[in-house]
CSV table of C-alpha atoms in Angstrom, one decimal:
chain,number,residue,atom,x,y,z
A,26,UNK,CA,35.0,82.5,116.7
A,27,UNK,CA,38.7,82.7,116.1
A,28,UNK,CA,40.0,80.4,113.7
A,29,UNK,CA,43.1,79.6,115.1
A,30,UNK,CA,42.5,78.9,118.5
A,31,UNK,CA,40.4,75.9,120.3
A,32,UNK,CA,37.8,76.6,122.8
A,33,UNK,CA,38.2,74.9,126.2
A,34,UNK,CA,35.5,72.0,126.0
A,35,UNK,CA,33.3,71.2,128.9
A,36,UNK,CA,34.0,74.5,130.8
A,37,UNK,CA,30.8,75.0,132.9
A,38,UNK,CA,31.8,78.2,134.6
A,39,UNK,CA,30.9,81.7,133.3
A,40,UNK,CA,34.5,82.9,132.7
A,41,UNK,CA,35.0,83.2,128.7
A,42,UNK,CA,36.7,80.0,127.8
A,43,UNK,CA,40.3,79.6,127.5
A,44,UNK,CA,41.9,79.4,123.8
A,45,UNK,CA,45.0,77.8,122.9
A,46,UNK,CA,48.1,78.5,120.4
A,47,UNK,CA,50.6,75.4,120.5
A,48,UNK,CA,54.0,75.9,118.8
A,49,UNK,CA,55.9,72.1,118.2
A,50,UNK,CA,59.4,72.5,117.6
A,51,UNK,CA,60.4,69.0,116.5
A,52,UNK,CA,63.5,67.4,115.6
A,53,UNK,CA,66.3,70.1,113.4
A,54,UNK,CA,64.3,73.3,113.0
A,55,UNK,CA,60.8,71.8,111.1
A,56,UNK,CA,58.4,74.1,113.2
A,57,UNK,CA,54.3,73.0,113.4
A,58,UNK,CA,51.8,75.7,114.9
A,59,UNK,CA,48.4,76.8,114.8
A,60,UNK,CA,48.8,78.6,111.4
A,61,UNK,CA,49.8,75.7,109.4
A,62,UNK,CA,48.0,72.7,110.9
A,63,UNK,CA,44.5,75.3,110.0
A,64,UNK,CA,46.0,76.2,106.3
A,65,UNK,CA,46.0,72.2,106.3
A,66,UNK,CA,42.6,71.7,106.8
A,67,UNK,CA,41.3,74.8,104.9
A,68,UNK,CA,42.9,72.9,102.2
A,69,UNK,CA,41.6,69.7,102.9
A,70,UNK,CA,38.2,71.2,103.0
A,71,UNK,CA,38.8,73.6,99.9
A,72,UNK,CA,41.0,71.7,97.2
A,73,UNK,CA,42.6,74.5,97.0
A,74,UNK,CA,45.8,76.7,98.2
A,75,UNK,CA,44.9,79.6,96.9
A,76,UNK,CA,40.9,79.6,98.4
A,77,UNK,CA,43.0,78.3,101.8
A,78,UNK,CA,45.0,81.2,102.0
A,79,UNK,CA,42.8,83.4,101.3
A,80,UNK,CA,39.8,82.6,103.7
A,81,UNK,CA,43.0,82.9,105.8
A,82,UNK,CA,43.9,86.6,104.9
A,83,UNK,CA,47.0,85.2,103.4
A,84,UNK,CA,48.6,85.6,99.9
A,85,UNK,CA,48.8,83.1,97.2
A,86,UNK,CA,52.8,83.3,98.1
A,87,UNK,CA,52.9,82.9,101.7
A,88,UNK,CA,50.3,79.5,101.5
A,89,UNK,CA,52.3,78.0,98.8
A,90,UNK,CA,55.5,78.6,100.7
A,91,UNK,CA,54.0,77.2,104.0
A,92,UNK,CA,52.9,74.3,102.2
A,93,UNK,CA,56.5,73.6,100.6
A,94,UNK,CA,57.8,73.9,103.8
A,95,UNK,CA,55.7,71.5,105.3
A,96,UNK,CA,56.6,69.1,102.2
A,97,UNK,CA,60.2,69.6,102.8
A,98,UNK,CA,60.0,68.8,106.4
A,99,UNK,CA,58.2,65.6,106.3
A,100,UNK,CA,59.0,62.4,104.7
A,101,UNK,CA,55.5,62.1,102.5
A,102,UNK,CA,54.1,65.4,101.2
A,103,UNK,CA,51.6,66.6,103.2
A,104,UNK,CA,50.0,68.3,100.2
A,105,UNK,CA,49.8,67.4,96.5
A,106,UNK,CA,48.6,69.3,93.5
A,107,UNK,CA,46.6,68.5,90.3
A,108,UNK,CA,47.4,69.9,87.3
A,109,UNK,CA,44.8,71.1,84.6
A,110,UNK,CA,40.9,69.8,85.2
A,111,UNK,CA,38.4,72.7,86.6
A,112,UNK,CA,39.7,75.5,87.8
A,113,UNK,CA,42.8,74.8,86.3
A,114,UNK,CA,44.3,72.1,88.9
A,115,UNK,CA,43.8,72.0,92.8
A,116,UNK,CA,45.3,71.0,95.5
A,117,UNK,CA,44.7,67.5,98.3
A,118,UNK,CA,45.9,67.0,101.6
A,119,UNK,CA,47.4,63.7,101.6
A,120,UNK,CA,47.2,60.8,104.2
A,121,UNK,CA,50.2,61.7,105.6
A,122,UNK,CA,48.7,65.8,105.7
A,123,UNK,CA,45.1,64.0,107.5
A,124,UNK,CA,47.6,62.5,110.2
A,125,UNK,CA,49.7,65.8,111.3
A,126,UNK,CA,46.2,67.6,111.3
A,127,UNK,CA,44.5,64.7,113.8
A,128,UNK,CA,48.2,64.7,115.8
A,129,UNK,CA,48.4,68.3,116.4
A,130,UNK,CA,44.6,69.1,117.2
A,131,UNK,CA,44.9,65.8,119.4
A,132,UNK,CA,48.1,67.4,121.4
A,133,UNK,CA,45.9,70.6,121.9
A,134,UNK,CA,43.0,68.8,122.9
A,135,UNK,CA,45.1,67.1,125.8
A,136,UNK,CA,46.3,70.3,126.5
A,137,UNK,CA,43.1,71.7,126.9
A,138,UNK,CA,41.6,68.3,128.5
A,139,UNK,CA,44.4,67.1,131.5
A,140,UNK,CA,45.9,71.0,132.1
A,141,UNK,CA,42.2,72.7,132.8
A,142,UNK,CA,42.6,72.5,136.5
A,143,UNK,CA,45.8,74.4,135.4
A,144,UNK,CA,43.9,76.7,133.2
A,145,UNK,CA,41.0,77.2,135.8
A,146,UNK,CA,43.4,78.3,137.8
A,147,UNK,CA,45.5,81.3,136.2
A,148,UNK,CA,41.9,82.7,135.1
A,149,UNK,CA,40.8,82.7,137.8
A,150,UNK,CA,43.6,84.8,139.3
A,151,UNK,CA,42.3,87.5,136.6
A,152,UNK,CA,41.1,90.9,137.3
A,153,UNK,CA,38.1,90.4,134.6
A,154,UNK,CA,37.3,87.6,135.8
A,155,UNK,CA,37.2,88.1,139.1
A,156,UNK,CA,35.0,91.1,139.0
A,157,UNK,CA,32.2,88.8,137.3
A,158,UNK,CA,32.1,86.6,140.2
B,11,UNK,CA,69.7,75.7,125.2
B,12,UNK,CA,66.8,77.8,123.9
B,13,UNK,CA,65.6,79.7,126.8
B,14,UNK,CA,62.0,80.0,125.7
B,15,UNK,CA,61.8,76.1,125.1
B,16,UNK,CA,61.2,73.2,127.5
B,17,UNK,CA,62.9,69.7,126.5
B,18,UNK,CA,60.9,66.8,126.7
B,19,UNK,CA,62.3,65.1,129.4
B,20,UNK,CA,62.2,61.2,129.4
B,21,UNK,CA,62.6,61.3,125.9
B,22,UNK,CA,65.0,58.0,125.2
B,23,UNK,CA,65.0,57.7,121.5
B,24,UNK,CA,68.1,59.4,119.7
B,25,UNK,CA,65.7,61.4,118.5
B,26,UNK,CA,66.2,65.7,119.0
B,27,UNK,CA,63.7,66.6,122.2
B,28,UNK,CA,60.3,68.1,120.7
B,29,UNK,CA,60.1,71.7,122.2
B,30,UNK,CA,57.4,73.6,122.8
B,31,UNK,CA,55.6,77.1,122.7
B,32,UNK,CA,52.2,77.3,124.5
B,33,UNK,CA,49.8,80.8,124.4
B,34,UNK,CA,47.5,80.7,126.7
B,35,UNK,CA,44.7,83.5,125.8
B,36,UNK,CA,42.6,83.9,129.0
B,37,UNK,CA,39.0,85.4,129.6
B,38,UNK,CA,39.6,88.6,128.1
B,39,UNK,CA,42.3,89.2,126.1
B,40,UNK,CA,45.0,88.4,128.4
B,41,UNK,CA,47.4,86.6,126.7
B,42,UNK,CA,50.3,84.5,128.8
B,43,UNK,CA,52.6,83.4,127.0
B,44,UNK,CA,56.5,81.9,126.6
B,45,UNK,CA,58.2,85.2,126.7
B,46,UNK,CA,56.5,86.5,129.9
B,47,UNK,CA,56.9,83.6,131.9
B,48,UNK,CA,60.5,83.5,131.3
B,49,UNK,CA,61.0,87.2,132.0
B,50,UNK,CA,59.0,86.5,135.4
B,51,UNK,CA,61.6,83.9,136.2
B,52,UNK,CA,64.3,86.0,134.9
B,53,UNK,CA,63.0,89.0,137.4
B,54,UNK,CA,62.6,86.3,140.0
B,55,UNK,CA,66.2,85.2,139.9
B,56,UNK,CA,67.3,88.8,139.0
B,57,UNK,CA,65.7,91.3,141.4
B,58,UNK,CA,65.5,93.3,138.4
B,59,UNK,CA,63.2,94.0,135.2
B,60,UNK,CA,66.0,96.0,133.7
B,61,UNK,CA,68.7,93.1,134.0
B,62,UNK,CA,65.7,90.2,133.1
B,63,UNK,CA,64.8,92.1,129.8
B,64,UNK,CA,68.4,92.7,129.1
B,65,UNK,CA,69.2,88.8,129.4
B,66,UNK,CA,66.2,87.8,126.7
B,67,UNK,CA,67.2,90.6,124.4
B,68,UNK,CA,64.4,93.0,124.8
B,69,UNK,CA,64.5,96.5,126.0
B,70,UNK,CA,63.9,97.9,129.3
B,71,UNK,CA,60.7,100.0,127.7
B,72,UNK,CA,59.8,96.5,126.2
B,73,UNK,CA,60.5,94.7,129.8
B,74,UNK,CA,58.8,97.2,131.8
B,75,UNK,CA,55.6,97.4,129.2
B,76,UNK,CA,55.2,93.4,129.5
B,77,UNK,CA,55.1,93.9,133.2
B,78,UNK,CA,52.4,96.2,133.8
B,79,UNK,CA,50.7,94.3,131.2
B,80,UNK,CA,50.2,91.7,133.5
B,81,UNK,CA,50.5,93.5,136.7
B,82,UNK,CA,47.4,94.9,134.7
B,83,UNK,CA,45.5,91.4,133.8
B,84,UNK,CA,45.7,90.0,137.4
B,85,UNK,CA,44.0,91.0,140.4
B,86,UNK,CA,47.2,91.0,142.5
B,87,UNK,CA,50.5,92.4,141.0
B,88,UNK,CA,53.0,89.8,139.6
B,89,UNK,CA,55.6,92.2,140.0
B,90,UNK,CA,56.5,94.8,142.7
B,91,UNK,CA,58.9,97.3,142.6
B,92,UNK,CA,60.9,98.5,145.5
B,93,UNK,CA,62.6,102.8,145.0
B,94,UNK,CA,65.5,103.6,146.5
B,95,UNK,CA,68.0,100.7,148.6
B,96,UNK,CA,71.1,99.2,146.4
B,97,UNK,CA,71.3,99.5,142.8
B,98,UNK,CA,68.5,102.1,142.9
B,99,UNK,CA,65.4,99.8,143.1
B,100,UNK,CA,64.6,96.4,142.5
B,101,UNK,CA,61.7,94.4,141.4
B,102,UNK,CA,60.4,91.4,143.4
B,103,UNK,CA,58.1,88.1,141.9
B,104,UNK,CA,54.9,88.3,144.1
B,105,UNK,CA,53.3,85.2,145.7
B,106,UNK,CA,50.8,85.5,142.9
B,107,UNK,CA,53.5,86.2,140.1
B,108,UNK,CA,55.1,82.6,141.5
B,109,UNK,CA,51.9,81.2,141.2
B,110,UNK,CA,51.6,82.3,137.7
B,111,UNK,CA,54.9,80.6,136.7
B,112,UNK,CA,54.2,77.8,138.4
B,113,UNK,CA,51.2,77.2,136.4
B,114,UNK,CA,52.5,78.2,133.3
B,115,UNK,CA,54.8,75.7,133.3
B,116,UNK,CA,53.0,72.8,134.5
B,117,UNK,CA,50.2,73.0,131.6
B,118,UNK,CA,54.0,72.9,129.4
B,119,UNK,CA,55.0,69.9,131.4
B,120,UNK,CA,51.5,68.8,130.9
B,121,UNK,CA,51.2,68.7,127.2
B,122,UNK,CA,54.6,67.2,127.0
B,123,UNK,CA,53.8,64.5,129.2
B,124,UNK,CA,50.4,63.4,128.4
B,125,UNK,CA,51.0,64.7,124.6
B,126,UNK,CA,54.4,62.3,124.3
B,127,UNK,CA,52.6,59.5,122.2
B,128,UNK,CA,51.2,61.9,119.3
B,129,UNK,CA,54.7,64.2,119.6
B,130,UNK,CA,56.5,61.0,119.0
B,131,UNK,CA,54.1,60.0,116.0
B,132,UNK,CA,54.4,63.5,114.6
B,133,UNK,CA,58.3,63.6,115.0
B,134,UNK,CA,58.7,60.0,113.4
B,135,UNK,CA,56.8,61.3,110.3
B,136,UNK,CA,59.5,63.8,109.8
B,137,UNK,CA,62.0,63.5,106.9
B,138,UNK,CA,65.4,64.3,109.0
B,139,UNK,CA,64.3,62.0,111.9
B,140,UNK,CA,63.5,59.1,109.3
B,141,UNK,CA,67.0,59.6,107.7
B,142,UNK,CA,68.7,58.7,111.6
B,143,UNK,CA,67.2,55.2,111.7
């Protein structure tokens, strides 16, 4: 299973389900895709930045500069780190960081939900597909 | 304008248009995504893969290699090219390759649409948007 993409629910036929990357541009340049919204929840579901970007294949550097990115764009941090305690401080997704996370898997989700007639049809204009039928 | 964006049409607060990027990843590996439906539209309103590529930036090796990529993925051709005749050759959108757009862009229109609600909430939550009101 892919991590960063989001199977087509409720898809009966046999054609392999369709997956989804969803790119927001919003407002003057602050930029929300499938990478960050999934460092977001590895957070959330880790404590931690580091263990995020790592289960991610990331660096320590590249999660920490996504997440300060994501800080800077929004009005509340999305993300906000302990200092000292075990392991030497972690790191929590906020309120604000729980809300983009439900947002952007909900705007995927409609994607996925009112554009599968949509979907069903460019796979099935497929050569793969087609030769399963 | 961006040419790989869509605007958000209706939008009527001052604030800037979301915009959007949407990868589709279909069945097997085929992957449809912002840069080959505008170079199909580009070739559509062209008659040429040469002049379409050169317009977004890319190279004709680059052009021609997203072509028979999905001249490659679909059962029917998206693109055909004509030898010989003025300029040397042109390329023509197929039915199917109009199809293709067609669909492409109404899963966009789609998300934007039935999406607008959790854009908005997203976009309000946003730091430079919050400093217009």
């Amino acid at each position: 299973m892919a991590p960063f993409w989001r199977n087509l629910a409720g898809m009966t036929d046999p054609a392999p389900p369709a997956r989804l990357h969803l790119r927001l541009f919003l407002g003057d340049g602050a930029m929300l895709g499938p990478g960050k919204a999934e460092l977001l929840e590895r957070i959330r579901d880790t404590g931690s930045i580091s263990a995020a970007g790592r289960d991610m294949g990331m660096s320590y550097k590249r999660a920490w500069m996504l997440v300060e990115e994501m800080n800077a764009a929004f009005r509340e941090p999305l993300v906000t780190r302990s200092r000292g305690g075990q392991g030497g401080g972690g790191a929590r997704v906020t309120e604000a960081g729980l809300t983009m996370i439900r947002l952007y898997r909900s705007i995927e989700e409609t994607t996925l939900r009112e554009g599968a007639e949509d979907i069903r049809a460019l796979s099935a204009m497929l050569r793969d597909i087609a030769a399963q039928k």
